[in-house]
CSV table of C-alpha atoms in Angstrom, one decimal:
chain,number,residue,atom,x,y,z
A,1,MET,CA,118.0,86.0,87.1
A,2,ALA,CA,116.1,87.8,84.3
A,3,LEU,CA,112.8,87.2,86.1
A,4,VAL,CA,114.1,88.6,89.3
A,5,SER,CA,115.4,91.7,87.5
A,6,VAL,CA,112.0,92.4,86.0
A,7,LEU,CA,110.2,92.0,89.3
A,8,LEU,CA,112.6,94.4,91.0
A,9,PHE,CA,112.2,97.0,88.2
A,10,THR,CA,108.4,96.8,88.5
A,11,PHE,CA,108.4,97.2,92.2
A,12,THR,CA,110.8,100.2,92.0
A,13,PHE,CA,108.6,101.9,89.3
A,14,PHE,CA,105.3,101.7,91.2
A,15,THR,CA,106.9,102.7,94.5
A,16,SER,CA,108.4,105.9,92.9
A,17,ALA,CA,105.1,106.7,91.2
A,18,GLY,CA,103.1,106.4,94.4
A,19,SER,CA,105.7,108.6,96.2
A,20,GLU,CA,105.3,111.3,93.5
A,21,ASN,CA,101.5,111.2,93.7
A,22,ALA,CA,101.7,111.5,97.5
A,23,ASP,CA,104.1,114.4,97.2
A,24,THR,CA,101.8,116.2,94.7
A,25,LYS,CA,98.8,115.7,96.9
A,26,ASP,CA,100.7,117.1,99.9
A,27,VAL,CA,101.8,120.1,97.9
A,28,ILE,CA,98.2,120.9,96.8
A,29,ASN,CA,96.9,120.5,100.4
A,30,ASN,CA,99.6,122.8,101.7
A,31,LEU,CA,98.8,125.3,99.0
A,32,TYR,CA,95.1,125.3,99.9
A,33,SER,CA,95.9,125.6,103.6
A,34,ARG,CA,98.1,128.5,103.0
A,35,LEU,CA,95.6,130.3,100.8
A,36,ILE,CA,92.6,129.8,103.1
A,37,GLU,CA,94.5,130.6,106.3
A,38,ASN,CA,93.3,134.0,107.6
A,39,TYR,CA,91.2,134.4,104.5
A,40,ARG,CA,87.9,136.3,105.0
A,41,LYS,CA,85.5,135.8,102.2
A,42,GLU,CA,83.3,138.7,103.4
A,43,VAL,CA,86.1,141.2,102.6
A,44,ILE,CA,86.7,142.5,99.2
A,45,PRO,CA,90.1,141.0,98.3
A,46,LYS,CA,92.1,144.1,97.4
A,47,ASN,CA,95.1,145.7,99.0
A,48,ASN,CA,94.4,149.3,97.8
A,49,ASP,CA,91.1,150.5,99.2
A,50,SER,CA,91.3,153.7,97.2
A,51,SER,CA,90.4,152.0,93.9
A,52,PRO,CA,87.5,149.6,93.2
A,53,MET,CA,87.9,146.0,92.3
A,54,GLU,CA,87.1,145.6,88.6
A,55,VAL,CA,84.8,142.7,87.6
A,56,GLU,CA,84.5,141.7,83.9
A,57,TYR,CA,80.9,140.4,83.4
A,58,GLN,CA,79.9,138.4,80.3
A,59,ILE,CA,76.9,136.6,79.2
A,60,ALA,CA,76.6,134.0,76.4
A,61,LEU,CA,73.0,133.6,75.2
A,62,ARG,CA,72.3,130.0,74.4
A,63,GLN,CA,68.6,129.5,74.0
A,64,LEU,CA,65.2,131.2,74.4
A,65,LEU,CA,63.2,128.7,76.5
A,66,ASP,CA,59.9,130.5,76.9
A,67,ILE,CA,58.3,133.8,76.1
A,68,ASP,CA,55.1,134.0,78.3
A,69,ILE,CA,53.0,136.8,76.8
A,70,LYS,CA,50.2,136.6,79.4
A,71,LYS,CA,52.6,136.6,82.4
A,72,GLU,CA,55.1,138.9,80.7
A,73,LYS,CA,58.1,136.8,81.5
A,74,LEU,CA,61.1,135.8,79.4
A,75,THR,CA,63.0,132.5,80.3
A,76,THR,CA,66.4,132.0,78.8
A,77,LEU,CA,69.4,129.6,79.0
A,78,ILE,CA,72.6,131.7,79.5
A,79,TRP,CA,76.2,131.1,80.4
A,80,GLN,CA,77.3,133.7,82.9
A,81,ARG,CA,81.0,134.5,83.1
A,82,MET,CA,82.7,136.6,85.7
A,83,PHE,CA,86.4,137.5,85.9
A,84,TRP,CA,88.1,139.4,88.7
A,85,THR,CA,91.4,139.6,90.5
A,86,ASP,CA,91.7,138.3,94.1
A,87,GLU,CA,94.8,139.8,95.5
A,88,PHE,CA,94.6,137.6,98.6
A,89,LEU,CA,94.8,134.4,96.5
A,90,THR,CA,98.3,134.6,94.9
A,91,TRP,CA,101.3,132.3,95.1
A,92,ASN,CA,104.6,131.5,93.4
A,93,PRO,CA,104.1,128.3,91.3
A,94,GLU,CA,107.8,127.4,91.6
A,95,GLU,CA,107.5,127.2,95.3
A,96,HIS,CA,104.4,124.9,95.1
A,97,GLY,CA,105.2,122.2,92.7
A,98,ASN,CA,104.6,124.3,89.6
A,99,ILE,CA,100.9,124.4,90.4
A,100,SER,CA,99.5,127.3,88.3
A,101,SER,CA,95.8,127.1,89.2
A,102,VAL,CA,93.5,125.7,91.8
A,103,ARG,CA,89.7,125.5,92.2
A,104,PHE,CA,87.4,126.6,95.0
A,105,PHE,CA,83.7,126.2,95.7
A,106,PRO,CA,81.8,129.5,95.5
A,107,ASN,CA,81.1,129.4,99.3
A,108,ASP,CA,84.8,129.2,100.2
A,109,ILE,CA,86.1,132.5,98.7
A,110,PHE,CA,84.9,136.0,98.0
A,111,VAL,CA,82.4,136.2,95.1
A,112,PRO,CA,81.0,139.5,93.8
A,113,ASP,CA,77.3,139.7,94.5
A,114,ILE,CA,76.3,140.5,91.0
A,115,ILE,CA,72.7,139.7,90.1
A,116,ILE,CA,70.1,140.2,87.4
A,117,SER,CA,67.9,142.6,89.3
A,118,ASN,CA,64.7,142.2,87.2
A,119,SER,CA,64.7,138.5,87.7
A,120,ALA,CA,61.2,137.1,88.0
A,121,GLY,CA,62.3,133.8,89.5
A,122,ASP,CA,64.0,132.6,92.7
A,123,PHE,CA,66.9,134.8,93.8
A,124,GLU,CA,68.5,131.8,95.6
A,125,PRO,CA,71.3,130.1,93.6
A,126,ILE,CA,70.6,126.9,91.8
A,127,LYS,CA,71.9,123.8,93.6
A,128,GLU,CA,73.8,122.7,90.5
A,129,VAL,CA,75.4,126.1,90.2
A,130,THR,CA,76.7,126.2,93.8
A,131,VAL,CA,78.9,123.1,93.1
A,132,LEU,CA,80.5,124.6,90.0
A,133,LYS,CA,84.0,125.4,91.1
A,134,ILE,CA,85.8,128.7,90.6
A,135,ILE,CA,89.2,128.7,88.8
A,136,VAL,CA,91.9,130.7,90.6
A,137,LYS,CA,95.3,131.2,88.9
A,138,SER,CA,98.6,131.9,90.7
A,139,ASP,CA,98.5,135.6,89.8
A,140,GLY,CA,95.1,136.0,91.5
A,141,LYS,CA,93.0,135.9,88.3
A,142,VAL,CA,89.6,134.4,89.1
A,143,SER,CA,87.2,132.9,86.5
A,144,TRP,CA,83.7,131.6,87.2
A,145,TYR,CA,81.5,130.1,84.5
A,146,GLN,CA,77.9,129.4,85.3
A,147,PRO,CA,75.1,127.9,83.2
A,148,LEU,CA,71.9,129.5,84.3
A,149,VAL,CA,68.2,129.2,83.5
A,150,LYS,CA,66.9,132.8,84.1
A,151,THR,CA,63.4,134.1,84.2
A,152,THR,CA,63.1,137.8,83.9
A,153,SER,CA,60.2,140.2,83.8
A,154,CYS,CA,59.6,141.8,80.4
A,155,ARG,CA,57.0,144.4,79.5
A,156,MET,CA,55.1,142.9,76.5
A,157,PHE,CA,53.6,145.2,73.9
A,158,VAL,CA,51.0,143.2,72.0
A,159,LYS,CA,49.4,146.1,70.0
A,160,PHE,CA,50.7,144.7,66.7
A,161,PHE,CA,50.3,141.0,67.5
A,162,PRO,CA,51.1,138.7,65.7
A,163,TYR,CA,53.5,141.1,63.9
A,164,ASP,CA,54.9,142.4,67.2
A,165,VAL,CA,58.5,143.1,68.2
A,166,GLN,CA,59.3,142.6,71.9
A,167,THR,CA,62.2,144.3,73.7
A,168,CYS,CA,63.4,142.7,77.0
A,169,TYR,CA,66.2,143.7,79.3
A,170,PHE,CA,68.7,142.0,81.6
A,171,ASN,CA,69.4,144.6,84.3
A,172,ILE,CA,72.7,143.6,86.0
A,173,SER,CA,74.3,145.3,89.0
A,174,SER,CA,75.9,144.6,92.4
A,175,TRP,CA,73.4,144.0,95.2
A,176,THR,CA,75.3,145.7,98.0
A,177,HIS,CA,78.6,147.1,96.6
A,178,PRO,CA,78.6,150.6,95.1
A,179,VAL,CA,80.8,151.7,92.3
A,180,ASN,CA,83.7,152.8,94.5
A,181,GLU,CA,84.0,149.2,95.8
A,182,ILE,CA,83.2,147.1,92.8
A,183,LYS,CA,83.2,148.4,89.2
A,184,ILE,CA,81.5,146.2,86.7
A,185,ASN,CA,82.6,146.1,83.0
A,186,SER,CA,80.9,144.2,80.3
A,187,SER,CA,81.5,143.4,76.6
A,188,GLU,CA,79.2,142.2,73.8
A,189,VAL,CA,76.9,139.3,74.4
A,190,ASP,CA,78.2,136.0,73.0
A,191,ILE,CA,75.6,134.5,70.6
A,192,GLN,CA,77.9,132.3,68.5
A,193,ASN,CA,76.3,129.1,69.9
A,194,PHE,CA,72.7,130.5,70.1
A,195,LEU,CA,70.0,128.0,69.3
A,196,PRO,CA,67.3,129.6,67.1
A,197,HIS,CA,63.8,129.6,68.4
A,198,ASN,CA,60.9,128.2,66.3
A,199,GLN,CA,58.7,131.2,66.9
A,200,TRP,CA,60.9,134.2,67.7
A,201,ILE,CA,63.8,135.7,65.8
A,202,LEU,CA,66.7,137.4,67.6
A,203,ASN,CA,66.8,140.8,66.0
A,204,THR,CA,69.5,142.6,68.0
A,205,ILE,CA,71.2,142.4,71.3
A,206,THR,CA,73.1,145.3,72.7
A,207,VAL,CA,74.9,146.2,76.0
A,208,ASP,CA,74.6,149.6,77.7
A,209,MET,CA,76.5,150.6,80.9
A,210,SER,CA,75.4,153.4,83.2
A,211,ASN,CA,75.4,154.5,86.9
A,212,GLU,CA,72.3,154.6,89.0
A,213,THR,CA,71.8,156.1,92.4
A,214,ASN,CA,69.9,154.4,95.2
A,215,SER,CA,68.0,156.0,98.1
A,216,ASN,CA,71.2,156.3,100.1
A,217,ALA,CA,72.8,158.4,97.4
A,218,GLN,CA,75.2,155.6,96.5
A,219,ASN,CA,76.2,155.1,92.9
A,220,PHE,CA,76.0,151.5,91.5
A,221,THR,CA,77.2,150.3,88.2
A,222,LYS,CA,74.3,149.1,86.0
A,223,ILE,CA,74.5,147.0,82.9
A,224,SER,CA,71.5,146.8,80.7
A,225,ILE,CA,71.4,144.1,78.1
A,226,LYS,CA,68.8,144.8,75.5
A,227,ILE,CA,67.3,141.9,73.7
A,228,GLN,CA,65.0,142.6,70.7
A,229,LEU,CA,62.8,139.7,69.6
A,230,LYS,CA,60.6,139.6,66.5
A,231,ARG,CA,57.8,137.1,66.3
A,232,GLN,CA,57.4,134.8,63.3
A,233,PRO,CA,53.7,135.2,62.5
A,234,HIS,CA,53.2,132.2,60.1
A,235,PHE,CA,51.4,130.0,62.7
A,236,TYR,CA,49.0,132.8,63.6
A,237,GLU,CA,48.4,133.8,60.0
A,238,MET,CA,47.4,130.2,59.1
A,239,ASN,CA,45.2,129.7,62.2
A,240,LEU,CA,43.8,133.1,63.0
A,241,VAL,CA,44.3,135.8,60.4
A,242,ILE,CA,43.5,134.0,57.2
A,243,PRO,CA,40.5,132.1,58.6
A,244,THR,CA,39.1,135.3,60.0
A,245,ALA,CA,39.5,137.2,56.7
A,246,LEU,CA,37.8,134.3,54.9
A,247,VAL,CA,34.9,134.1,57.3
A,248,SER,CA,34.3,137.8,57.4
A,249,GLY,CA,34.5,137.7,53.6
A,250,LEU,CA,31.5,135.4,53.5
A,251,VAL,CA,29.3,138.3,54.7
A,252,PHE,CA,28.8,139.7,51.2
A,253,LEU,CA,27.9,136.2,49.9
A,254,GLY,CA,24.9,136.2,52.3
A,255,PHE,CA,23.4,139.1,50.3
A,256,LEU,CA,23.7,137.1,47.1
A,257,LEU,CA,21.5,134.3,48.4
A,258,PRO,CA,17.9,134.4,47.1
A,259,SER,CA,15.5,136.0,49.5
A,260,ASP,CA,13.1,133.1,49.0
A,261,SER,CA,15.7,130.5,50.0
A,262,GLY,CA,15.1,131.0,53.7
A,263,GLU,CA,18.8,130.7,54.6
A,264,LYS,CA,20.0,134.4,54.6
A,265,VAL,CA,19.5,135.0,58.3
A,266,GLY,CA,20.8,131.6,59.3
A,267,PHE,CA,23.9,132.1,57.2
A,268,GLY,CA,24.6,135.5,58.8
A,269,ILE,CA,24.2,134.1,62.3
A,270,THR,CA,26.6,131.3,61.5
A,271,VAL,CA,29.2,133.7,60.3
A,272,PHE,CA,28.7,135.9,63.4
A,273,LEU,CA,29.2,133.0,65.8
A,274,SER,CA,32.3,131.8,63.9
A,275,LEU,CA,33.9,135.2,64.5
A,276,CYS,CA,32.9,135.2,68.2
A,277,VAL,CA,34.7,131.8,68.6
A,278,ASN,CA,37.8,133.1,66.8
A,279,LEU,CA,37.8,136.1,69.2
A,280,LEU,CA,37.7,133.8,72.2
A,281,ILE,CA,40.7,131.8,70.7
A,282,ILE,CA,42.8,134.9,70.2
A,283,SER,CA,42.2,136.1,73.7
A,284,ASP,CA,44.0,133.1,75.1
A,285,PHE,CA,47.3,134.3,73.5
A,286,LEU,CA,47.1,137.9,74.8
A,287,PRO,CA,47.7,139.4,78.3
A,288,ALA,CA,44.8,140.9,80.1
A,289,SER,CA,45.6,144.5,79.3
A,290,SER,CA,43.2,147.4,78.7
A,291,THR,CA,46.0,149.9,77.8
A,292,ASP,CA,47.6,148.0,74.9
A,293,PHE,CA,44.7,146.3,73.1
A,294,PRO,CA,46.0,144.6,69.9
A,295,VAL,CA,45.1,145.9,66.5
A,296,ILE,CA,44.1,142.5,65.4
A,297,GLY,CA,41.6,142.4,68.3
A,298,LYS,CA,40.1,145.6,67.0
A,299,TYR,CA,39.9,144.0,63.6
A,300,TYR,CA,38.0,141.1,65.1
A,301,LEU,CA,35.6,143.5,66.8
A,302,VAL,CA,35.0,145.5,63.7
A,303,CYS,CA,34.3,142.3,61.8
A,304,ILE,CA,31.8,141.2,64.4
A,305,PHE,CA,30.0,144.6,64.3
A,306,MET,CA,30.1,144.4,60.5
A,307,VAL,CA,28.4,141.0,60.5
A,308,ALA,CA,25.9,142.1,63.1
A,309,PHE,CA,25.0,145.2,60.9
A,310,SER,CA,24.8,142.9,57.9
A,311,LEU,CA,22.2,140.9,59.8
A,312,VAL,CA,20.1,144.0,60.4
A,313,ILE,CA,20.3,144.9,56.7
A,314,THR,CA,19.3,141.4,55.7
A,315,MET,CA,16.2,141.5,57.9
A,316,VAL,CA,15.3,144.9,56.4
A,317,VAL,CA,15.7,143.5,52.9
A,318,LEU,CA,13.7,140.4,53.7
A,319,THR,CA,10.9,142.7,55.1
A,320,PHE,CA,10.9,144.6,51.8
A,321,HIS,CA,10.9,141.4,49.8
A,322,HIS,CA,8.0,139.8,51.6
A,323,HIS,CA,6.1,143.1,51.9
A,324,GLY,CA,2.5,142.2,52.1
A,325,SER,CA,1.0,145.6,52.3
A,326,VAL,CA,-0.6,147.4,49.3
A,327,LYS,CA,1.1,150.6,50.4
A,328,PRO,CA,3.4,151.8,47.6
A,329,ILE,CA,7.1,152.7,47.9
A,330,PRO,CA,7.5,156.3,49.1
A,331,ASP,CA,8.5,158.8,46.4
A,332,ILE,CA,11.8,159.8,47.9
A,333,VAL,CA,12.9,156.2,48.3
A,334,ALA,CA,11.9,155.3,44.8
A,335,PHE,CA,13.6,158.3,43.5
A,336,ILE,CA,16.9,157.5,45.2
A,337,VAL,CA,16.9,153.7,44.7
A,338,PHE,CA,15.3,153.3,41.3
A,339,ASP,CA,16.6,156.4,39.5
A,340,TYR,CA,20.2,156.6,40.9
A,341,LEU,CA,21.4,153.7,43.1
A,342,GLY,CA,20.1,151.0,40.8
A,343,PRO,CA,21.8,152.3,37.6
A,344,CYS,CA,25.1,152.8,39.5
A,345,ILE,CA,25.3,149.1,40.3
A,346,GLY,CA,24.1,147.7,37.0
A,347,PHE,CA,20.3,147.7,37.3
A,348,SER,CA,18.2,149.2,34.5
A,349,SER,CA,17.1,152.8,35.0
A,350,ARG,CA,13.4,153.4,35.8
A,351,LYS,CA,13.4,157.1,35.2
A,352,GLY,CA,10.1,158.3,33.8
A,353,VAL,CA,8.4,155.0,34.9
A,354,ARG,CA,5.9,155.7,37.6
A,355,ARG,CA,5.6,153.4,40.5
A,356,ALA,CA,2.5,151.2,40.8
A,357,LYS,CA,-0.2,152.7,42.9
A,358,ILE,CA,-3.5,151.3,44.0
A,359,SER,CA,-6.1,153.4,42.2
A,360,ASN,CA,-9.9,153.3,42.2
A,361,PRO,CA,-11.3,150.3,40.5
A,362,ILE,CA,-12.7,150.5,37.0
A,363,ASN,CA,-15.8,152.6,36.8
A,364,TRP,CA,-18.3,150.2,35.3
A,365,SER,CA,-21.0,152.4,33.7
A,366,PRO,CA,-23.8,150.6,31.9
A,367,ILE,CA,-25.4,152.3,29.0
A,368,ALA,CA,-28.9,152.2,30.4
A,369,ASP,CA,-30.8,150.4,33.0
A,370,PRO,CA,-32.7,147.7,31.1
A,371,ILE,CA,-35.2,147.2,33.8
A,372,LYS,CA,-36.3,150.8,33.6
A,373,SER,CA,-36.6,150.6,29.9
A,374,PHE,CA,-39.1,147.8,30.2
A,375,ASP,CA,-41.1,149.0,33.1
A,376,SER,CA,-44.3,149.0,31.1
A,377,THR,CA,-44.0,145.4,30.0
A,378,ASN,CA,-46.0,142.8,31.8
A,379,ASP,CA,-44.1,139.8,30.5
A,380,ALA,CA,-42.8,138.0,33.5
A,381,ASN,CA,-40.2,136.0,31.5
A,382,ILE,CA,-38.7,139.2,30.1
A,383,LYS,CA,-38.5,140.7,33.6
A,384,ASP,CA,-36.7,137.6,34.9
A,385,MET,CA,-34.3,137.7,32.1
A,386,LEU,CA,-33.6,141.4,32.7
A,387,HIS,CA,-33.0,140.7,36.4
A,388,SER,CA,-30.6,137.9,35.5
A,389,LEU,CA,-28.7,140.3,33.2
A,390,LYS,CA,-28.5,142.8,35.9
A,391,ASN,CA,-26.9,140.2,38.3
A,392,ILE,CA,-24.4,139.2,35.6
A,393,GLU,CA,-23.5,142.8,35.1
A,394,SER,CA,-22.9,143.3,38.8
A,395,MET,CA,-20.8,140.1,38.9
A,396,CYS,CA,-18.7,141.3,36.0
A,397,ALA,CA,-18.1,144.7,37.6
A,398,SER,CA,-17.1,143.1,40.9
A,399,PHE,CA,-14.7,140.7,39.1
A,400,MET,CA,-13.1,143.5,37.1
A,401,GLU,CA,-12.6,145.5,40.2
A,402,SER,CA,-11.0,142.7,42.2
A,403,ARG,CA,-8.8,141.8,39.2
A,404,GLN,CA,-7.6,145.3,38.8
A,405,ILE,CA,-6.8,145.6,42.5
A,406,GLU,CA,-4.9,142.3,42.4
A,407,LEU,CA,-2.8,143.3,39.4
A,408,GLN,CA,-1.9,146.6,40.9
A,409,ARG,CA,-1.1,144.9,44.2
A,410,ASN,CA,1.2,142.5,42.4
A,411,LYS,CA,2.9,145.4,40.7
A,412,VAL,CA,3.5,147.1,44.1
A,413,MET,CA,4.9,143.8,45.5
A,414,LYS,CA,7.2,143.5,42.5
A,415,ASP,CA,8.4,147.0,43.1
A,416,TRP,CA,9.2,146.1,46.7
A,417,GLN,CA,11.0,143.0,45.6
A,418,TYR,CA,12.9,145.0,43.0
A,419,LEU,CA,13.9,147.4,45.7
A,420,ALA,CA,15.1,144.5,47.9
A,421,ARG,CA,17.2,143.1,45.0
A,422,ILE,CA,18.9,146.5,44.5
A,423,LEU,CA,19.6,146.8,48.2
A,424,ASP,CA,20.9,143.2,48.3
A,425,THR,CA,23.3,143.8,45.5
A,426,PHE,CA,24.4,147.2,46.8
A,427,SER,CA,25.0,145.7,50.3
A,428,ALA,CA,27.0,142.8,48.8
A,429,MET,CA,29.3,145.2,47.0
A,430,LEU,CA,29.6,147.5,50.0
A,431,PHE,CA,30.5,144.8,52.4
A,432,PHE,CA,33.0,143.3,50.0
A,433,VAL,CA,34.8,146.6,49.7
A,434,ILE,CA,34.6,147.1,53.5
A,435,ASN,CA,36.1,143.6,54.1
A,436,VAL,CA,38.9,144.2,51.6
A,437,GLY,CA,39.6,147.6,53.2
A,438,LEU,CA,39.7,146.1,56.7
A,439,CYS,CA,42.1,143.4,55.7
A,440,THR,CA,44.3,145.9,54.0
A,441,TYR,CA,44.3,148.4,56.9
A,442,PHE,CA,44.5,146.0,59.9
A,443,VAL,CA,46.4,143.0,58.6
A,444,ILE,CA,48.5,143.9,55.6
A,445,GLY,CA,49.1,147.4,56.9
A,446,ILE,CA,50.5,146.2,60.2
A,447,ARG,CA,53.0,143.9,58.5
A,448,TYR,CA,54.2,146.0,55.6
A,449,PHE,CA,53.3,149.6,56.3
A,450,ASP,CA,54.3,152.2,59.0
A,451,LYS,CA,53.1,151.0,62.4
A,452,SER,CA,53.0,154.5,63.7
A,453,LEU,CA,49.7,154.9,61.7
A,454,TYR,CA,48.0,152.7,64.3
């Protein structure tokens, strides 16, 4: 008997549970049928046409997926939330099995046509989003939550790259309904669950509401969400800024190389080509814009011109150093370089010391012509000896003349080489100061000083 009682109880329990489930399913089906009957999703669901339907629009920013500087696009992951009241979807829960909420697909009921108007992607809804149901409560309160990957156009200002701050906007409005039909309200953007980006910092995000008029003189509610992003420059500092500053700083070292080493011009050309390669690398990160050329690009160009000018100076210095002419240094050049420029950079002053000039050779004046003194002699040996002495005297005079010319020429060459050394040292100091000034003005100044100066 106990076994029979247990079997009867089990049968009765499952039969009653199945009956309750069937009743609940019938109640829900009846409720859906009642709500959808004579429902027109093309009509704004409000009974009073004199007042607009209010829609609460919210965005939760979750992640920055991509900031494309060249294409000027911002791709983000957002959660879009919309809340409104559908006055045609109301019921009494007590009359429908205490059901307080139901769910509809977006294609089954009225949905405000609110879009991000500056979207740079496809305007068609994402397939996954269209299957996300809308929650409708018994009092007509409607809630719709959508995760979206949005690509929006964003004007990129790269003047201060890589220390730039970009400002992008989400322009939100109704596509067809003016403000007298749909009024959009918005609150602050939710960033509580925002995932930080490895290159950009979210500075500020603000919401601004306004009305704009279209060509048909209709007013539309416009919501502008302003997102300000600041770039983290560490990657570019390590790979672009610091290497460029070091390479351009090598220019002054080229002037310290000895002129006889034969490597001065080759060293300068290597530095020049290195800067050209760096300029090609940085161009890959920037949009093709002629109106907003970055300051760091100007810094690269100035460095390239500086290196090119240093090559010209190096060639002039080498020409002076290997000066093969006996022409002395012009007076005005010697006066400026030897008497003023040299002492200013640590070279000994040569005031009062005349430059070497090629003068006339030594005037060899024999005391008397020995041949004429012995014209009356008839001794052939004596005459031969006197002719030999005459030849020796001529040879000595010629040797002394060539020796004097050689000494004076060497003195002139040493003056030219000394001039080259002074110009080399002065150029090294000058380009060192220029390079430090450029780094301070273009690189350090952009990051730490007032950007309006640029």
